[in-house]
Short mmCIF file of C-alpha atoms in Angstrom, two decimals:
data_model
loop_
_atom_site.label_atom_id
_atom_site.label_comp_id
_atom_site.label_asym_id
_atom_site.label_seq_id
_atom_site.Cartn_x
_atom_site.Cartn_y
_atom_site.Cartn_z
CA UNK A 15 -101.19 175.17 231.44
CA UNK A 16 -101.07 174.10 235.08
CA UNK A 17 -98.13 172.09 236.38
CA UNK A 18 -98.73 168.68 237.97
CA UNK A 19 -96.22 167.09 240.31
CA UNK A 20 -96.27 163.76 242.13
CA UNK A 21 -94.76 163.16 245.58
CA UNK A 22 -91.78 160.82 246.12
CA UNK A 23 -92.16 159.01 249.51
CA UNK A 24 -88.56 159.26 250.70
CA UNK A 25 -89.62 158.59 254.31
CA UNK A 26 -91.08 155.15 253.45
CA UNK A 27 -94.27 153.95 251.80
CA UNK A 28 -97.03 151.42 252.30
CA UNK A 29 -98.05 148.78 249.81
CA UNK A 30 -101.63 149.37 250.97
CA UNK A 31 -103.11 152.51 252.51
CA UNK A 32 -104.90 150.34 255.08
CA UNK A 33 -101.59 149.14 256.52
CA UNK A 34 -100.35 150.66 259.78
CA UNK A 35 -96.67 150.16 258.89
CA UNK A 36 -94.36 151.21 256.10
CA UNK A 37 -93.77 148.09 254.00
CA UNK A 38 -91.59 149.72 251.34
CA UNK A 39 -88.40 151.13 252.76
CA UNK A 40 -86.42 150.70 255.95
CA UNK A 41 -88.37 153.31 257.95
CA UNK A 42 -90.66 150.70 259.49
CA UNK A 43 -90.16 147.25 261.03
CA UNK A 44 -88.62 144.68 258.69
CA UNK A 45 -91.28 141.97 258.70
CA UNK A 46 -92.82 139.47 256.29
CA UNK A 47 -94.74 141.29 253.60
CA UNK A 48 -92.18 144.06 253.16
CA UNK A 49 -90.88 145.03 249.74
CA UNK A 50 -87.68 146.86 248.83
CA UNK A 51 -86.13 145.48 250.97
CA UNK A 52 -88.05 142.27 251.41
CA UNK A 53 -87.73 139.65 254.14
CA UNK A 54 -86.55 136.11 253.38
CA UNK A 55 -86.48 133.50 256.16
CA UNK A 56 -86.79 136.24 258.73
CA UNK A 57 -83.80 138.21 257.44
CA UNK A 58 -83.79 141.47 255.48
CA UNK A 59 -82.84 140.99 251.81
CA UNK A 60 -81.30 144.18 250.44
CA UNK A 61 -80.77 142.95 246.87
CA UNK A 62 -83.65 145.24 245.84
CA UNK A 63 -82.71 148.40 247.73
CA UNK A 64 -85.17 151.05 248.77
CA UNK A 65 -83.75 153.72 246.48
CA UNK A 66 -84.64 151.48 243.54
CA UNK A 67 -88.26 151.76 244.66
CA UNK A 68 -88.00 155.56 244.81
CA UNK A 69 -86.67 155.54 241.26
CA UNK A 70 -89.59 153.34 240.20
CA UNK A 71 -92.00 155.92 241.63
CA UNK A 72 -90.21 158.71 239.78
CA UNK A 73 -90.29 156.78 236.51
CA UNK A 74 -93.96 155.96 237.03
CA UNK A 75 -94.70 159.66 237.48
CA UNK A 76 -92.77 160.45 234.30
CA UNK A 77 -94.50 157.72 232.28
CA UNK A 78 -97.93 158.64 233.64
CA UNK A 79 -97.60 162.24 232.46
CA UNK A 80 -96.64 164.28 235.50
CA UNK A 81 -94.47 167.33 234.91
CA UNK A 82 -92.35 166.74 237.98
CA UNK A 83 -92.08 165.24 241.44
CA UNK A 84 -91.77 166.72 244.91
CA UNK A 85 -88.90 165.27 246.94
CA UNK A 86 -89.83 166.20 250.52
CA UNK A 87 -87.58 166.35 253.55
CA UNK A 88 -88.06 165.29 257.15
CA UNK A 89 -85.82 164.68 260.11
CA UNK A 90 -86.52 160.96 259.62
CA UNK A 91 -86.03 160.72 255.86
CA UNK A 92 -83.39 160.46 253.17
CA UNK A 93 -81.78 163.69 251.99
CA UNK A 94 -83.72 165.17 249.04
CA UNK A 95 -80.61 166.58 247.31
CA UNK A 96 -79.02 163.13 247.16
CA UNK A 97 -82.22 161.48 245.94
CA UNK A 98 -82.70 164.22 243.31
CA UNK A 99 -79.23 163.60 241.90
CA UNK A 100 -80.02 159.91 241.48
CA UNK A 101 -83.42 160.54 239.90
CA UNK A 102 -81.96 163.11 237.51
CA UNK A 103 -79.57 160.55 236.04
CA UNK A 104 -82.30 157.98 235.39
CA UNK A 105 -85.16 160.11 234.05
CA UNK A 106 -85.44 162.20 230.91
CA UNK A 107 -88.25 164.73 231.27
CA UNK A 108 -89.36 164.60 234.90
CA UNK A 109 -88.61 167.77 236.84
CA UNK A 110 -87.66 167.31 240.49
CA UNK A 111 -88.74 169.69 243.23
CA UNK A 112 -86.33 169.64 246.18
CA UNK A 113 -87.79 170.68 249.52
CA UNK A 114 -85.35 172.42 251.82
CA UNK A 115 -84.95 175.11 254.43
CA UNK A 116 -82.51 177.99 253.83
CA UNK A 117 -81.10 177.35 257.31
CA UNK A 118 -79.36 174.25 255.98
CA UNK A 119 -77.00 175.95 253.55
CA UNK A 120 -74.83 178.93 252.94
CA UNK A 121 -76.65 180.66 250.02
CA UNK A 122 -73.56 180.79 247.82
CA UNK A 123 -72.99 177.06 248.25
CA UNK A 124 -76.69 176.45 247.59
CA UNK A 125 -76.36 178.44 244.36
CA UNK A 126 -73.38 176.32 243.30
CA UNK A 127 -75.16 173.04 244.09
CA UNK A 128 -78.33 174.24 242.35
CA UNK A 129 -76.54 175.34 239.20
CA UNK A 130 -74.66 172.03 239.13
CA UNK A 131 -77.94 170.10 239.29
CA UNK A 132 -79.42 172.29 236.58
CA UNK A 133 -76.45 171.59 234.34
CA UNK A 134 -76.56 167.87 235.11
CA UNK A 135 -80.29 167.54 234.46
CA UNK A 136 -80.80 169.91 231.58
CA UNK A 137 -82.68 172.50 233.63
CA UNK A 138 -85.15 170.24 235.46
CA UNK A 139 -84.67 171.55 239.02
CA UNK A 140 -87.37 173.29 241.09
CA UNK A 141 -87.44 174.19 244.77
CA UNK A 142 -89.99 173.90 247.53
CA UNK A 143 -88.74 176.58 249.93
CA UNK A 144 -89.68 175.82 253.54
CA UNK A 145 -88.89 178.30 256.27
CA UNK A 146 -89.91 175.95 259.08
CA UNK A 147 -92.74 175.64 261.56
CA UNK A 148 -90.75 176.14 264.74
CA UNK A 149 -91.05 174.01 267.85
CA UNK A 150 -89.23 170.69 268.36
CA UNK A 151 -89.11 170.03 264.63
CA UNK A 152 -87.09 173.19 264.08
CA UNK A 153 -84.84 172.52 267.05
CA UNK A 154 -83.97 169.12 265.56
CA UNK A 155 -82.03 171.08 262.90
CA UNK A 156 -80.38 173.20 265.60
CA UNK A 157 -82.35 176.25 264.42
CA UNK A 158 -83.42 178.57 267.24
CA UNK A 159 -84.28 181.62 265.14
CA UNK A 160 -87.67 183.20 265.94
CA UNK A 161 -90.57 182.96 263.47
CA UNK A 162 -90.39 186.42 261.87
CA UNK A 163 -86.58 186.34 261.69
CA UNK A 164 -86.70 182.98 259.89
CA UNK A 165 -88.58 184.66 257.05
CA UNK A 166 -86.13 187.56 257.04
CA UNK A 167 -83.36 184.99 256.70
CA UNK A 168 -85.22 183.22 253.89
CA UNK A 169 -85.70 186.49 252.02
CA UNK A 170 -82.00 187.34 252.36
CA UNK A 171 -81.03 183.81 251.35
CA UNK A 172 -83.01 184.11 248.12
CA UNK A 173 -81.65 187.63 247.54
CA UNK A 174 -78.16 186.14 247.49
CA UNK A 175 -79.11 183.00 245.55
CA UNK A 176 -80.55 185.14 242.76
CA UNK A 177 -77.87 187.81 243.09
CA UNK A 178 -74.96 185.50 242.26
CA UNK A 179 -76.77 183.44 239.62
CA UNK A 180 -75.58 185.27 236.52
CA UNK A 181 -71.93 185.11 237.56
CA UNK A 182 -71.37 188.83 238.08
CA UNK A 183 -69.65 189.97 241.30
CA UNK A 184 -72.34 190.48 243.94
CA UNK A 185 -72.18 192.36 247.22
CA UNK A 186 -74.70 191.89 250.00
CA UNK A 187 -75.01 193.22 253.53
CA UNK A 188 -78.01 191.82 255.36
CA UNK A 189 -78.92 190.83 258.90
CA UNK A 190 -78.00 187.18 258.35
CA UNK A 191 -75.74 187.17 255.28
CA UNK A 192 -72.87 189.38 254.17
CA UNK A 193 -70.89 188.85 250.98
CA UNK A 194 -68.18 190.67 249.04
CA UNK A 195 -67.54 189.88 245.38
CA UNK A 196 -69.63 186.70 245.47
CA UNK A 197 -70.26 184.98 242.11
CA UNK A 198 -70.88 181.68 240.36
CA UNK A 199 -68.04 180.49 238.10
CA UNK A 200 -68.47 179.55 234.47
CA UNK A 201 -70.03 177.35 233.19
CA UNK A 202 -72.39 177.21 236.19
CA UNK A 203 -73.42 180.83 235.83
CA UNK A 204 -76.46 181.54 233.72
CA UNK A 205 -78.17 178.18 234.04
CA UNK A 206 -81.97 178.26 234.13
CA UNK A 207 -82.97 179.59 237.55
CA UNK A 208 -85.14 177.05 239.42
CA UNK A 209 -88.80 177.93 239.89
CA UNK A 210 -89.63 178.52 243.54
CA UNK A 211 -92.62 176.93 245.25
CA UNK A 212 -92.92 178.74 248.57
CA UNK A 213 -94.69 177.52 251.72
CA UNK A 214 -96.07 179.77 254.48
CA UNK A 215 -99.29 181.53 255.53
CA UNK A 216 -98.31 184.20 258.09
CA UNK A 217 -98.03 187.87 257.09
CA UNK A 218 -94.23 187.73 257.09
CA UNK A 219 -94.33 184.53 255.02
CA UNK A 220 -96.64 186.05 252.44
CA UNK A 221 -94.47 189.16 252.22
CA UNK A 222 -91.43 186.96 251.50
CA UNK A 223 -93.42 185.10 248.87
CA UNK A 224 -94.43 188.35 247.24
CA UNK A 225 -90.77 189.22 246.71
CA UNK A 226 -89.38 185.88 245.54
CA UNK A 227 -91.89 183.07 244.97
CA UNK A 228 -93.10 181.82 241.61
CA UNK A 229 -95.78 179.69 243.27
CA UNK A 230 -97.56 180.03 246.61
CA UNK A 231 -97.89 176.37 247.67
CA UNK A 232 -100.50 175.64 250.31
CA UNK A 233 -101.92 172.48 251.77
CA UNK A 234 -105.53 172.03 250.82
CA UNK A 235 -108.06 173.98 252.88
CA UNK A 236 -111.76 174.83 252.50
CA UNK A 237 -112.32 176.90 249.39
CA UNK A 238 -112.86 180.31 250.99
CA UNK A 239 -109.66 179.91 253.02
CA UNK A 240 -107.75 179.30 249.81
CA UNK A 241 -109.31 182.29 248.04
CA UNK A 242 -108.44 184.58 250.95
CA UNK A 243 -104.81 183.45 250.97
CA UNK A 244 -104.42 183.63 247.19
CA UNK A 245 -105.75 187.20 247.17
CA UNK A 246 -103.37 188.22 249.94
CA UNK A 247 -100.35 186.81 248.10
CA UNK A 248 -101.46 188.56 244.91
CA UNK A 249 -101.74 191.86 246.75
CA UNK A 250 -98.28 191.60 248.29
CA UNK A 251 -96.61 190.41 245.09
CA UNK A 252 -98.08 193.29 243.10
CA UNK A 253 -96.19 195.75 245.32
CA UNK A 254 -92.97 194.43 243.75
CA UNK A 255 -94.50 194.29 240.28
CA UNK A 256 -94.54 190.51 240.38
CA UNK A 257 -97.07 187.72 239.89
CA UNK A 258 -97.16 184.73 242.24
CA UNK A 259 -99.20 181.77 241.02
CA UNK A 260 -101.36 179.78 243.47
CA UNK A 261 -100.53 176.10 243.97
CA UNK A 262 -102.14 173.42 246.14
CA UNK A 263 -100.96 170.15 247.56
CA UNK A 264 -103.29 167.31 248.50
CA UNK A 265 -103.82 163.56 248.66
CA UNK A 266 -106.07 161.85 246.17
CA UNK A 267 -107.76 158.47 245.77
CA UNK A 268 -109.45 158.11 242.39
CA UNK A 269 -111.03 155.04 240.85
CA UNK A 270 -113.33 154.11 237.97
CA UNK A 271 -116.42 154.76 240.10
CA UNK A 272 -117.01 156.77 243.31
CA UNK A 273 -118.03 153.56 245.07
CA UNK A 274 -114.68 151.93 244.32
CA UNK A 275 -112.76 154.94 245.64
CA UNK A 276 -114.76 155.20 248.85
CA UNK A 277 -114.41 151.44 249.38
CA UNK A 278 -110.62 151.96 249.57
CA UNK A 279 -111.13 154.62 252.26
CA UNK A 280 -113.66 152.58 254.25
CA UNK A 281 -111.41 149.52 254.31
CA UNK A 282 -108.49 151.63 255.52
CA UNK A 283 -110.66 153.37 258.15
CA UNK A 284 -111.61 150.02 259.67
CA UNK A 285 -107.93 149.27 260.21
CA UNK A 286 -106.85 152.54 261.90
CA UNK A 287 -104.72 151.99 265.02
CA UNK A 288 -106.45 154.50 267.29
CA UNK A 289 -104.29 153.63 270.32
CA UNK A 290 -101.16 154.66 268.40
CA UNK A 291 -102.81 157.83 267.04
CA UNK A 292 -104.04 158.95 270.45
CA UNK A 293 -100.62 158.30 272.02
CA UNK A 294 -98.95 160.35 269.30
CA UNK A 295 -101.35 163.24 269.81
CA UNK A 296 -100.67 163.26 273.55
CA UNK A 297 -96.95 163.54 272.88
CA UNK A 298 -97.12 166.17 270.16
CA UNK A 299 -95.67 169.61 270.79
CA UNK A 300 -96.63 172.28 268.31
CA UNK A 301 -94.49 174.93 266.68
CA UNK A 302 -95.23 178.50 265.66
CA UNK A 303 -96.33 177.83 262.09
CA UNK A 304 -99.48 179.50 260.76
CA UNK A 305 -102.11 178.21 258.38
CA UNK A 306 -102.25 174.46 258.99
CA UNK A 307 -105.92 173.52 258.65
CA UNK A 308 -106.94 170.52 260.73
CA UNK A 309 -109.95 168.34 261.40
CA UNK A 310 -109.76 166.14 264.49
CA UNK A 311 -110.98 162.62 263.87
CA UNK A 312 -111.64 160.32 266.83
CA UNK A 313 -112.18 156.61 267.16
CA UNK A 314 -115.92 157.34 267.06
CA UNK A 315 -115.70 159.28 263.80
CA UNK A 316 -117.31 157.84 260.70
CA UNK A 317 -115.94 158.32 257.21
CA UNK A 318 -118.97 160.50 256.45
CA UNK A 319 -118.20 162.82 259.37
CA UNK A 320 -115.00 164.02 257.70
CA UNK A 321 -116.49 165.33 254.47
CA UNK A 322 -115.75 169.04 253.98
CA UNK A 323 -117.37 170.58 250.90
CA UNK A 324 -116.63 167.94 248.24
CA UNK A 325 -113.38 166.83 249.90
CA UNK A 326 -112.45 164.38 252.66
CA UNK A 327 -110.51 165.24 255.81
CA UNK A 328 -109.24 161.89 257.07
CA UNK A 329 -106.02 161.41 255.15
CA UNK A 330 -103.86 162.47 258.09
CA UNK A 331 -105.50 159.83 260.26
CA UNK A 332 -104.61 157.21 257.65
CA UNK A 333 -100.97 158.27 257.93
CA UNK A 334 -100.74 160.32 254.74
CA UNK A 335 -98.30 163.23 254.82
CA UNK A 336 -99.41 166.79 254.12
CA UNK A 337 -102.89 168.18 254.53
CA UNK A 338 -105.51 165.85 256.02
CA UNK A 339 -107.93 167.26 253.44
CA UNK A 340 -107.92 165.60 250.03
CA UNK A 341 -110.07 164.10 247.29
CA UNK A 342 -111.91 160.78 247.04
CA UNK A 343 -114.04 159.88 244.01
CA UNK A 344 -114.14 158.77 240.41
CA UNK A 345 -111.63 159.74 237.75
CA UNK A 346 -114.17 162.13 236.20
CA UNK A 347 -115.01 163.71 239.55
CA UNK A 348 -111.32 164.17 240.36
CA UNK A 349 -110.74 165.88 237.03
CA UNK A 350 -113.69 168.19 237.58
CA UNK A 351 -112.43 169.08 241.08
CA UNK A 352 -109.02 169.95 239.68
CA UNK A 353 -110.67 171.99 236.93
CA UNK A 354 -112.52 173.87 239.66
CA UNK A 355 -109.22 174.72 241.33
CA UNK A 356 -107.86 175.90 237.99
CA UNK A 357 -110.88 178.18 237.58
CA UNK A 358 -109.98 179.64 240.99
CA UNK A 359 -106.57 180.50 239.56
CA UNK A 360 -104.52 177.51 240.77
CA UNK A 361 -101.58 176.96 238.43
CA UNK A 362 -99.61 174.27 240.24
CA UNK A 363 -100.56 170.95 241.85
CA UNK A 364 -98.56 168.62 244.07
CA UNK A 365 -100.54 165.39 244.35
CA UNK A 366 -99.84 162.32 246.45
CA UNK A 367 -101.33 159.01 247.48
CA UNK A 368 -100.51 155.64 249.00
CA UNK A 369 -98.97 153.51 247.62
CA UNK A 370 -97.13 156.10 245.56
CA UNK A 371 -96.12 153.75 242.75
CA UNK A 372 -99.51 152.31 241.81
CA UNK A 373 -101.46 155.50 242.54
CA UNK A 374 -99.22 157.52 240.22
CA UNK A 375 -100.71 155.53 237.34
CA UNK A 376 -104.29 155.85 238.59
CA UNK A 377 -103.98 159.64 238.70
CA UNK A 378 -101.58 160.24 235.82
CA UNK A 379 -103.17 157.92 233.27
CA UNK A 380 -106.83 158.29 234.22
CA UNK A 381 -107.33 161.75 235.78
CA UNK A 382 -104.83 164.13 234.18
CA UNK A 383 -105.92 163.46 230.58
CA UNK A 384 -109.46 164.49 231.57
CA UNK A 385 -108.20 167.70 233.15
CA UNK A 386 -106.17 168.62 230.10
CA UNK A 387 -108.90 167.59 227.67
CA UNK A 388 -112.50 168.68 227.31
CA UNK A 389 -114.29 166.51 229.84
CA UNK A 390 -117.90 167.59 230.53
CA UNK A 391 -118.79 169.26 233.81
CA UNK A 392 -120.16 166.64 236.19
CA UNK A 393 -122.21 166.93 239.34
CA UNK A 394 -120.00 165.72 242.16
CA UNK A 395 -121.39 162.86 244.22
CA UNK A 396 -119.91 162.26 247.66
CA UNK A 397 -120.89 158.59 247.81
#
């Protein structure tokens, strides 16, 4: 059965997707209308702290039936390891997927921290391994390693992480890491090894996935692009006698009827701050990442102009993180679209929406039961 994960918005969230500012969290201006923290008489009231909201989102995902939750990481966000530790203590079944780059840790220390979290949580840890897209974003971390070498470093990092896991003395002599008699102490050794969701689309990235990944996680792209990538990962993984499962990540807005879902999008589209978007685009400097599908919306674009196959490509313009391509439609249509991905071989889903708290219930309570049940095949209507 496919895994379904929800996304925890540790960089801030909006109470309404049509808003241009984060209203939940301290990552946007503290103004009237904010929640967690709220504003009273013009002053920030921290009695309901932001991390309480993140825990509410995690609990909502657990209650609504998700298997786990992605805890992403950005230069301008909370640390996912810290948030994961908090969530682990206040949830029972929810698995937590920490996103991190191997450049941040010594692999032996990462193994120790990982095994500790596994022991603390009863084996609920997963990883979203990110090697990094280069450019200014990579330099923010002080990482100046070239693209291909970053994947060599990631491969070596995972070699060591797995090599010390069982507690036996481990020796390693790589380009980036060298160890003598490395091991995990009891009782950390032998914990359940975290499943690895791996991001990357270049040849060197796919080769690294073939050796170590459990899931190839990709942002949503047109169907043929996904099929091509999935086949390439399968080919490379088979060389090591392994199987890597496809996984996709996308935003979703689902309602009782298609009209209700598209009404949410249309209202948000009318409120887009195009001056801010155009200024941000002028100042953007790209990295050396491969495989990020984009559709460029302009202030003259209509909602209809951004339909690709039976998906919609304007989520990035609305400020949603991840792929700009996602799903808009009824609960039944959403379930059928997910079933279509499953028929393509997709075994893992990382879903997200805004606001994360309320939308977790829309998707978890209304869509996922249809995917896991025997809902009839429906003809998808775009509007």
